[in-house]
Every structure is written in C-alpha cells, then in structure tokens.
Amino acid sequence: MATIFDYAQQLHNLCVADRYSDALKLYETKIVKQFRQREIDRSFLVINCVTNAYCKTNQWNKGISYGLSKLDCLARMRTDVDYALKTIGWQLLKALIPNPPMVKPETLDFEKVEQLLKMLKERAACSDIALKLYLVWIRMLPGLQVDYLTGQRFYNLFQPEELINWPAEVPEKQLFKPIEVWYLNHSKYLYQHQRYQECCNLCDIGLNQANALSKDCQAWLTRRYALALKQMGDMNRAITLMEVLARKKLDWFIYHELGELYFQSNDAQNGEKCLVLAYRFGGHNPSKVNLYERLGDHCMNIRMPNIATEFYQLALKVRTEEGWKIPDSLMQKLPTKTTHTDSAQLFRSLLRVFQKTIEVNDMLFGAGEITRILHEGPNGDGFITDTEGNTVYFRFSQANFDSDEVENGYPVKFKARRVLHRGEKRWQATKVYRD
C-alpha cells in the first residue's frame, strides 16, 4: 500500500512536469481521503507542492492561505523545512507585487505573515526571500487597517543596522535601499497613527545617519519631520525644516506645504509667495488640483473674486478631465457659468494674470531640457529651455551632476533669478539638478 511519502513523490513529479492541475487532483481526491491530516502535515513535500500548485493554477488565495496555515507544521519539523518555506515566501511575494495584488493584503492573517517572516529570517538559506518579502510588506503597511502594535512588530523584525549594507534591489533605477525603505515607511506609519513625537524621533535618528541615506531619502524624511512638528504645534521648527528642504528639493508640493505653514503662522506674505511658486514650478499638473482650489480661496480672501473664480474653474476642469470626484464644497464656490477652455489653457492664462497680480517675478522654478552647451567641462555653461518656453542661462558649477554625462536634450530641474546682463534682464540658474 502506498504511503504518504510515495504520494508526496508523485505530487513532486507532477509539479516538476508543470502538471499542476493533476497534482491538485491527486491531492484532493486521493491523499486527503486516504490519510489523516496529521500524517499529511508531516510531509514538507506535500506542503510545498500543494502551495505551489494552487498558485500556479491562479488559485492564489487558496495557495497562500494553505501555505500560511502549515507554518506550525513546518516549525515542528527538524529537517527539509527551508524548501517549503521558500516556496511559501516566494509565492506570497509574487502575489503581493502586482498592482493590484493577486491577494488582497488586508485579507491575510497578519500573525501568520509575521510568523513566516520570522521563520525565513532565522534561516540563512532563506535570508534573501526574507528581506524581499519584508520590504514589500512594510511598504504596504501604512495603507492597511492594522493596529499600531501589530504594525510596530513588523517594523521591528529588522533593525536599520541589519539593513545598512544591503544595496538597492535595482540600483541602476535609483530605487531606495532597504534601510531607506525602512525609515521612509516606518515614519509614514507612525505619522498615520498620529504618533507624532515617535515620528520626529525616528526621522531625527535617520537624518543623523546621513552617510547611510541618499539625499532623496533625507529630503523625504525632512518633510515628514516638518509635518509631524506641524501636527504637534511647533510651527517655527516645522517652517525652518521646510525652508531648508525647499532650498534643496525643487518640487512644487514642497512650496505648497511651506506656504500653508506660513499661513498658519500668520505670515500671509510668505505664504502667498510660496503658493505662487508652487503654481509656477513645473507647469500644469493634475496633481496640483488642491493647490488650484487653495489659490482660489486665497484670492477670495484678498478680494480678487474674478481671479478666484478662474482658479476654482481650473480645479473643476482638472477633476472633470481626470474623472475624479467633484466635492460639493468646490461646486458651492463656482458660479453657474463655467469656462469651456481646457485645463492646460486655463493654467497658462492664469499664469500670466497671476504674474501681473502678485509680483514674484524675481525668481523662477522650473523643469526643462539643456538645449545649448556653450562651453564644456566643470566650469562650462549653457542654456536651458523650460516647459513654459523660458530660456535660462546656467553654469555646470551650479549643477549636482557631472558635465561629462550631459548632452542636448538632457532633462533638468532648476532654480533661477533675474539678473541684468549687458543692459537686459535674463534668467540665470542658481541651482540645477538632474530631473
């Protein structure tokens, strides 16, 4: 009479031959009916093959649930555990990576996911899959309905010092390194759970490890630090941090957030200036929809109702074009008559009106391409043409990239100011960096 181990070998042979449906048929019609569950659960090969077969036949929920339910069985085994653990880990990883994922993470048993990560981490042969699965999972945690302590247990499975020497998974794509993923997502998790002081403490620790973190990661941590300080009412420190960040990271939303900080500190002049800079920087972008409405509110507050209405119309146009929900609060701000101009045209029209109405003409923040190189080398110079058609003079000494890698068409972002050159005003970059 065939034993469970004989059937396990048959399962294995079917899976090796990619006959996963036949493997499941063998399991469900013979193995389950002929053997007690306790006997079946003694075979790591059965656990491995059944998990694999369910997933290979696109029964992801069954496969992942089955694999996670057998972790206690694997924990009782003394040998051959790594093989099955790797399969469960890899299949869970493959299920979570797609967008949308094959398995909804919120439907998983979080305790079992934690158990799997611990078991994988404890085994040297499984360390690679342990880290890959861990990084995917902690990226998802801030978006899941998970209680604070459960989330903290996941983040504490690895400590930053354990991750510091691991490189980015695809370094040529400039992805964040594991230690950066840990700091960015852990701080986000703390912020979302309103643990603002803990968030500040974590950001402070991360920023003091400047050599371990990229400039981009430091910028994101600085931003979250400032926002957490804002939530705690420490507006002065929040503004100081955000001002430092605004000088380093030229992004419109940084100026939007800095502007809001100024307004909340009763500094309307600087608040207004930052909102205008945010509007101008980088051209039209549907992601700016809340900024457009906010500028409408500001114009209404300073008694410019006609311009305010145009900003509200711009916000409405963006939401309509993108198929986004239109809040009742926005509709209440609009007259019955609306413009038929598309959002990009309306943006450009408002850009001209706004420049005349609120003077911030001494500075320019933008993105574009290097269109002409006058002199090559680290002390060379040239011209940038931005997305609005402005021509900006720059020097390579002001750039954060090597002049050797640059050619016409090279995408950049920049900060510039107006200067007098041979009796005429022109834009001259004060900072240039790779887009």
Coordinates of C-alpha atoms in Angstrom, one line a residue:
M1 CA 0.0 0.0 0.0
A2 CA 1.3 3.4 -1.0
T3 CA 2.5 5.7 1.9
I4 CA 2.1 9.4 2.2
F5 CA 5.7 9.7 1.2
D6 CA 5.0 7.8 -2.0
Y7 CA 2.2 10.1 -2.8
A8 CA 4.3 13.1 -2.0
Q9 CA 6.9 12.0 -4.5
Q10 CA 4.1 11.6 -7.1
L11 CA 3.0 15.2 -6.3
H12 CA 6.5 16.4 -6.8
N13 CA 6.9 14.6 -10.1
L14 CA 3.7 16.2 -11.4
C15 CA 4.8 19.7 -10.4
V16 CA 8.2 19.2 -11.9
A17 CA 6.4 18.4 -15.2
D18 CA 4.2 21.5 -14.8
R19 CA 1.1 19.3 -14.4
Y20 CA -0.2 21.4 -11.5
S21 CA -3.9 20.6 -12.1
D22 CA -3.2 16.9 -12.0
A23 CA -1.2 17.4 -8.8
L24 CA -4.2 19.1 -7.1
K25 CA -6.5 16.4 -8.3
L26 CA -4.2 13.8 -6.8
Y27 CA -4.1 15.7 -3.5
E28 CA -7.8 16.4 -3.3
T29 CA -9.2 13.0 -4.5
K30 CA -6.7 10.6 -3.0
I31 CA -4.3 12.0 -0.5
V32 CA -6.9 13.9 1.6
K33 CA -9.3 10.9 1.5
Q34 CA -6.7 8.2 2.3
F35 CA -4.7 9.8 5.1
R36 CA -5.3 11.6 8.3
Q37 CA -4.4 15.3 8.3
R38 CA -1.8 14.7 10.9
E39 CA 0.0 12.3 8.5
I40 CA -0.2 14.6 5.6
D41 CA 1.2 17.5 7.6
R42 CA 4.3 15.6 8.3
S43 CA 5.4 15.9 4.7
F44 CA 7.2 19.1 3.8
L45 CA 7.0 18.0 0.1
V46 CA 3.2 17.8 0.2
I47 CA 3.0 21.3 1.8
N48 CA 5.5 22.6 -0.8
C49 CA 3.7 21.1 -3.8
V50 CA 0.2 21.9 -2.9
T51 CA 1.1 25.6 -2.1
N52 CA 2.9 25.8 -5.4
A53 CA 0.1 24.0 -7.4
Y54 CA -2.7 26.3 -6.2
C55 CA -0.7 29.4 -7.0
K56 CA 0.5 28.1 -10.4
T57 CA -3.2 27.5 -11.3
N58 CA -4.1 31.1 -10.3
Q59 CA -5.8 30.0 -7.1
W60 CA -3.7 32.5 -5.2
N61 CA -6.0 32.9 -2.2
K62 CA -6.1 29.1 -1.7
G63 CA -2.4 28.7 -2.2
I64 CA -1.3 31.4 0.2
S65 CA -3.9 30.5 2.9
Y66 CA -2.9 26.9 2.7
G67 CA 0.9 27.7 2.9
L68 CA 0.5 30.0 5.8
S69 CA -1.8 27.5 7.7
K70 CA 1.0 24.9 7.6
L71 CA 3.7 27.1 9.2
D72 CA 3.2 25.4 12.6
C73 CA 3.6 22.0 11.0
L74 CA 6.9 23.1 9.4
A75 CA 8.1 24.6 12.7
R76 CA 7.8 21.1 14.2
M77 CA 9.9 19.5 11.5
R78 CA 13.6 19.2 12.1
T79 CA 14.8 18.9 8.5
D80 CA 13.9 19.9 5.0
V81 CA 11.9 22.9 6.2
D82 CA 13.7 25.5 4.1
Y83 CA 12.4 24.1 0.8
A84 CA 8.7 24.6 1.7
L85 CA 9.3 27.9 3.5
K86 CA 11.0 29.3 0.4
T87 CA 8.0 28.3 -1.7
I88 CA 5.5 29.9 0.6
G89 CA 7.6 33.0 0.8
W90 CA 8.2 33.3 -2.9
Q91 CA 4.6 32.7 -3.8
L92 CA 3.4 35.3 -1.3
L93 CA 5.9 37.8 -2.7
K94 CA 4.7 37.1 -6.2
A95 CA 1.1 37.5 -5.1
L96 CA 1.8 40.9 -3.5
I97 CA 4.0 42.6 -6.1
P98 CA 1.5 43.2 -8.9
N99 CA -0.8 46.2 -8.9
P100 CA -3.4 45.3 -7.9
P101 CA -2.0 42.3 -6.0
M102 CA -3.1 38.8 -6.6
V103 CA -4.1 38.5 -2.9
K104 CA -5.5 41.4 -1.0
P105 CA -3.0 42.0 1.8
E106 CA -5.8 43.1 4.2
T107 CA -7.4 39.6 3.9
L108 CA -4.2 37.8 5.1
D109 CA -3.7 36.5 8.6
F110 CA -1.2 39.1 9.9
E111 CA 0.1 36.8 12.7
K112 CA 0.9 34.2 10.1
V113 CA 2.7 36.7 7.9
E114 CA 4.7 37.7 10.9
Q115 CA 5.5 34.1 11.7
L116 CA 6.6 33.4 8.1
L117 CA 8.9 36.4 8.1
K118 CA 10.4 35.3 11.4
M119 CA 11.0 31.7 10.2
L120 CA 12.5 32.9 6.9
K121 CA 14.8 35.4 8.7
E122 CA 16.1 32.7 11.1
R123 CA 17.4 30.5 8.3
A124 CA 20.5 31.6 6.4
A125 CA 19.3 29.8 3.2
C126 CA 16.1 31.9 3.2
S127 CA 17.6 35.3 4.1
D128 CA 17.2 36.7 0.5
I129 CA 13.5 35.9 0.3
A130 CA 13.0 37.1 3.9
L131 CA 14.3 40.6 3.0
K132 CA 12.5 40.9 -0.3
L133 CA 9.2 39.9 1.2
Y134 CA 9.8 42.1 4.3
L135 CA 10.4 45.2 2.1
V136 CA 7.3 44.6 0.0
W137 CA 5.2 44.1 3.2
I138 CA 6.4 47.2 5.1
R139 CA 5.7 49.3 2.0
M140 CA 2.1 48.1 2.2
L141 CA 1.6 48.5 6.0
P142 CA 0.8 52.3 6.0
G143 CA -2.1 51.6 3.7
L144 CA -3.6 48.7 5.7
Q145 CA -6.1 48.8 8.5
V146 CA -3.7 47.4 11.1
D147 CA -3.5 48.3 14.8
Y148 CA -0.5 50.3 15.9
L149 CA 1.2 47.5 17.9
T150 CA 0.9 44.9 15.2
G151 CA 2.5 47.3 12.7
Q152 CA 5.3 48.0 15.1
R153 CA 6.1 44.3 15.5
F154 CA 6.6 44.1 11.7
Y155 CA 8.9 47.1 11.6
N156 CA 10.9 45.8 14.5
L157 CA 11.5 42.4 12.8
F158 CA 14.5 44.1 11.1
Q159 CA 16.6 47.0 12.6
P160 CA 18.3 49.6 10.4
E161 CA 21.8 48.3 11.3
E162 CA 20.8 45.0 9.8
L163 CA 19.8 46.6 6.6
I164 CA 22.6 49.2 6.2
N165 CA 24.8 47.0 3.9
W166 CA 22.1 45.8 1.6
P167 CA 22.1 47.5 -1.8
A168 CA 19.0 48.7 -3.7
E169 CA 17.3 45.9 -5.5
V170 CA 17.7 47.6 -8.9
P171 CA 20.4 50.2 -8.2
E172 CA 20.5 51.4 -11.9
K173 CA 16.9 52.5 -11.5
Q174 CA 17.8 54.6 -8.4
L175 CA 15.5 52.7 -6.1
F176 CA 15.7 53.3 -2.4
K177 CA 18.0 51.0 -0.5
P178 CA 16.4 48.6 2.2
I179 CA 17.5 50.9 5.0
E180 CA 15.8 53.8 3.3
V181 CA 12.6 51.8 2.7
W182 CA 12.6 51.0 6.4
Y183 CA 12.9 54.7 7.5
L184 CA 10.5 56.1 5.0
N185 CA 7.7 53.6 5.6
H186 CA 8.2 53.4 9.3
S187 CA 8.0 57.1 9.7
K188 CA 4.9 57.2 7.4
Y189 CA 3.3 54.6 9.5
L190 CA 3.9 56.5 12.8
Y191 CA 2.6 59.7 11.2
Q192 CA -0.6 58.0 10.0
H193 CA -1.1 56.6 13.5
Q194 CA -0.7 60.1 15.0
R195 CA 2.4 59.1 16.9
Y196 CA 4.0 62.4 16.0
Q197 CA 6.7 62.5 18.7
E198 CA 7.8 59.0 17.8
C199 CA 7.8 60.0 14.1
C200 CA 10.0 63.0 14.9
N201 CA 12.4 60.9 16.9
L202 CA 12.7 58.3 14.1
C203 CA 13.3 61.0 11.5
D204 CA 15.9 62.6 13.7
I205 CA 17.8 59.3 14.1
G206 CA 17.6 58.7 10.3
L207 CA 18.8 62.1 9.4
N208 CA 21.8 61.7 11.7
Q209 CA 22.8 58.7 9.6
A210 CA 23.4 60.9 6.6
N211 CA 26.2 58.7 5.2
A212 CA 23.7 55.7 5.0
L213 CA 20.9 57.6 3.3
S214 CA 20.6 59.2 -0.1
K215 CA 19.8 62.8 -0.5
D216 CA 16.4 61.9 -1.8
C217 CA 15.7 59.8 1.3
Q218 CA 16.9 62.6 3.6
A219 CA 14.6 65.0 1.8
W220 CA 11.5 62.8 2.3
L221 CA 12.4 62.3 6.0
T222 CA 12.9 66.0 6.5
R223 CA 9.5 66.7 5.0
R224 CA 7.8 64.1 7.3
Y225 CA 9.7 65.5 10.3
A226 CA 8.4 69.0 9.5
L227 CA 4.8 67.8 9.0
A228 CA 4.9 65.9 12.3
L229 CA 6.2 69.1 14.1
K230 CA 3.3 71.0 12.5
Q231 CA 0.8 68.5 14.0
M232 CA 2.5 69.0 17.4
G233 CA 2.1 72.8 17.1
D234 CA 5.8 73.5 16.7
M235 CA 5.4 75.8 13.7
N236 CA 8.7 77.6 14.0
R237 CA 10.8 74.4 13.8
A238 CA 8.5 73.0 11.1
I239 CA 9.0 76.1 8.9
T240 CA 12.8 76.1 9.5
L241 CA 13.0 72.4 8.3
M242 CA 10.7 73.0 5.3
E243 CA 12.7 76.1 4.3
V244 CA 15.9 74.1 4.3
L245 CA 14.2 71.4 2.3
A246 CA 12.8 73.9 -0.2
R247 CA 16.3 75.1 -1.0
K248 CA 17.5 71.5 -1.7
K249 CA 14.5 69.8 -3.3
L250 CA 12.8 71.8 -6.0
D251 CA 9.3 70.4 -6.1
W252 CA 6.0 72.2 -6.3
F253 CA 4.3 70.4 -3.4
I254 CA 7.2 71.4 -1.0
Y255 CA 6.4 75.0 -1.7
H256 CA 2.7 74.3 -1.3
E257 CA 3.2 72.8 2.1
L258 CA 5.7 75.5 3.1
G259 CA 3.1 78.1 2.1
E260 CA 0.4 76.5 4.3
L261 CA 2.9 76.6 7.2
Y262 CA 3.4 80.3 6.7
F263 CA -0.3 81.0 6.6
Q264 CA -0.9 79.0 9.8
S265 CA 1.8 81.1 11.4
N266 CA 0.0 84.3 10.3
D267 CA 2.7 85.1 7.7
A268 CA 0.5 85.7 4.7
Q269 CA 3.1 87.4 2.6
N270 CA 5.5 84.5 2.5
G271 CA 2.6 82.1 2.4
E272 CA 1.3 83.8 -0.8
K273 CA 4.7 83.8 -2.3
C274 CA 5.2 80.1 -1.8
L275 CA 1.7 79.2 -3.2
V276 CA 2.6 81.2 -6.3
L277 CA 6.0 79.5 -6.6
A278 CA 4.3 76.1 -6.3
Y279 CA 1.8 77.1 -9.0
R280 CA 4.5 78.2 -11.4
F281 CA 7.0 75.4 -10.7
G282 CA 6.9 72.5 -13.2
G283 CA 3.9 73.8 -15.2
H284 CA 0.4 72.4 -15.3
N285 CA -0.1 69.1 -13.4
P286 CA -3.4 67.5 -12.4
S287 CA -1.9 66.6 -9.1
K288 CA -2.0 70.3 -8.3
V289 CA -5.8 70.3 -8.1
N290 CA -5.9 71.1 -4.4
L291 CA -3.3 73.9 -4.9
Y292 CA -5.5 75.4 -7.6
E293 CA -8.5 75.5 -5.3
R294 CA -6.4 76.8 -2.4
L295 CA -5.2 79.7 -4.6
G296 CA -8.8 80.4 -5.3
D297 CA -9.5 80.6 -1.6
H298 CA -6.6 82.9 -1.1
C299 CA -7.6 85.2 -4.0
M300 CA -11.1 85.4 -2.5
N301 CA -9.6 86.3 0.9
I302 CA -7.7 89.2 -0.6
R303 CA -10.7 90.4 -2.5
M304 CA -9.9 89.2 -6.0
P305 CA -13.1 87.3 -6.7
N306 CA -12.8 87.2 -10.5
I307 CA -9.4 85.5 -10.4
A308 CA -10.6 83.3 -7.5
T309 CA -13.4 82.0 -9.8
E310 CA -10.9 81.2 -12.5
F311 CA -8.9 79.1 -10.1
Y312 CA -12.0 77.3 -9.0
Q313 CA -12.9 76.6 -12.6
L314 CA -9.4 75.3 -13.2
A315 CA -9.8 72.9 -10.2
L316 CA -13.2 71.8 -11.6
K317 CA -11.7 71.3 -15.1
V318 CA -8.9 69.1 -13.8
R319 CA -11.4 66.9 -11.8
T320 CA -13.7 66.6 -14.8
E321 CA -10.9 65.7 -17.3
E322 CA -9.4 63.2 -14.9
G323 CA -12.8 61.6 -14.0
W324 CA -12.3 62.5 -10.3
K325 CA -14.9 63.2 -7.7
I326 CA -16.1 66.8 -7.6
P327 CA -16.6 67.9 -3.9
D328 CA -19.8 69.8 -3.1
S329 CA -17.6 72.4 -1.4
L330 CA -15.9 73.2 -4.7
M331 CA -19.2 73.4 -6.6
Q332 CA -20.6 75.9 -4.0
K333 CA -17.7 78.3 -4.8
L334 CA -18.4 78.4 -8.5
P335 CA -21.0 80.4 -10.4
T336 CA -23.4 78.6 -12.7
K337 CA -21.5 79.7 -15.8
T338 CA -18.2 77.9 -16.3
T339 CA -15.4 78.2 -18.9
H340 CA -15.1 75.8 -21.8
T341 CA -11.3 76.2 -22.0
D342 CA -9.3 73.0 -21.2
S343 CA -7.3 73.0 -18.0
A344 CA -3.9 73.4 -19.7
Q345 CA -5.0 76.6 -21.5
L346 CA -6.7 77.9 -18.4
F347 CA -3.5 77.3 -16.4
R348 CA -1.4 79.3 -18.9
S349 CA -3.9 82.1 -18.9
L350 CA -3.9 82.3 -15.1
L351 CA -0.1 82.1 -15.1
R352 CA 0.1 85.4 -17.0
V353 CA -2.7 87.0 -14.9
F354 CA -1.1 85.9 -11.7
Q355 CA 2.3 87.2 -12.6
K356 CA 0.7 90.7 -13.1
T357 CA -1.4 90.5 -10.0
I358 CA 1.0 89.1 -7.4
E359 CA 4.6 90.1 -8.0
V360 CA 7.1 87.2 -7.6
N361 CA 8.9 87.9 -10.8
D362 CA 12.4 87.9 -9.3
M363 CA 12.6 84.0 -9.1
L364 CA 11.8 81.1 -11.4
F365 CA 11.5 77.4 -10.5
G366 CA 11.0 75.0 -13.4
A367 CA 11.9 71.9 -15.4
G368 CA 13.1 71.6 -18.9
E369 CA 16.0 70.5 -21.1
I370 CA 19.5 71.6 -21.7
T371 CA 19.2 72.9 -25.3
R372 CA 22.6 74.5 -25.8
I373 CA 26.1 74.0 -24.4
L374 CA 28.4 77.0 -24.8
H375 CA 31.5 75.6 -23.1
E376 CA 32.1 72.0 -21.9
G377 CA 33.7 70.9 -18.7
P378 CA 33.1 71.5 -15.0
N379 CA 33.5 75.3 -15.5
G380 CA 31.4 75.3 -18.7
D381 CA 28.0 76.9 -19.2
G382 CA 24.9 76.7 -21.5
F383 CA 21.2 77.3 -21.7
I384 CA 18.1 75.5 -20.5
T385 CA 14.7 75.8 -22.1
D386 CA 11.9 75.2 -19.6
T387 CA 8.4 73.8 -20.2
E388 CA 7.0 77.3 -20.5
G389 CA 9.5 78.3 -23.2
N390 CA 11.7 80.4 -20.9
T391 CA 15.5 80.5 -21.7
V392 CA 17.7 80.1 -18.6
Y393 CA 21.5 80.5 -18.6
F394 CA 23.4 78.1 -16.3
R395 CA 26.9 77.0 -15.3
F396 CA 27.9 73.4 -14.7
S397 CA 29.4 74.5 -11.4
Q398 CA 25.8 75.0 -10.1
A399 CA 24.7 71.5 -11.1
N400 CA 24.7 68.4 -9.0
F401 CA 25.7 66.1 -11.9
D402 CA 28.8 65.6 -13.9
S403 CA 29.2 67.7 -17.0
D404 CA 30.6 64.7 -18.9
E405 CA 27.2 63.0 -18.9
V406 CA 25.3 65.9 -20.4
E407 CA 24.2 66.5 -24.0
N408 CA 21.5 68.5 -25.6
G409 CA 18.0 67.3 -24.5
Y410 CA 19.3 66.3 -21.0
P411 CA 16.3 66.8 -18.6
V412 CA 16.8 69.0 -15.6
K413 CA 15.1 71.0 -12.9
F414 CA 16.3 74.4 -11.8
K415 CA 16.0 77.4 -9.6
A416 CA 16.8 80.8 -11.3
R417 CA 16.7 84.5 -10.7
R418 CA 16.5 87.6 -12.9
V419 CA 19.9 89.3 -13.5
L420 CA 21.0 92.3 -15.6
H421 CA 23.2 91.1 -18.4
R422 CA 24.5 93.6 -21.0
G423 CA 21.7 96.0 -20.2
E424 CA 18.9 93.4 -20.4
K425 CA 17.3 91.2 -17.8
R426 CA 17.6 87.4 -18.3
W427 CA 17.1 84.3 -16.2
Q428 CA 20.2 82.8 -14.6
A429 CA 20.1 79.5 -12.8
T430 CA 21.3 79.4 -9.2
K431 CA 20.8 75.6 -8.8
V432 CA 20.5 72.9 -11.4
Y433 CA 19.9 69.2 -10.8
R434 CA 19.0 66.1 -12.7
D435 CA 15.3 65.6 -13.3

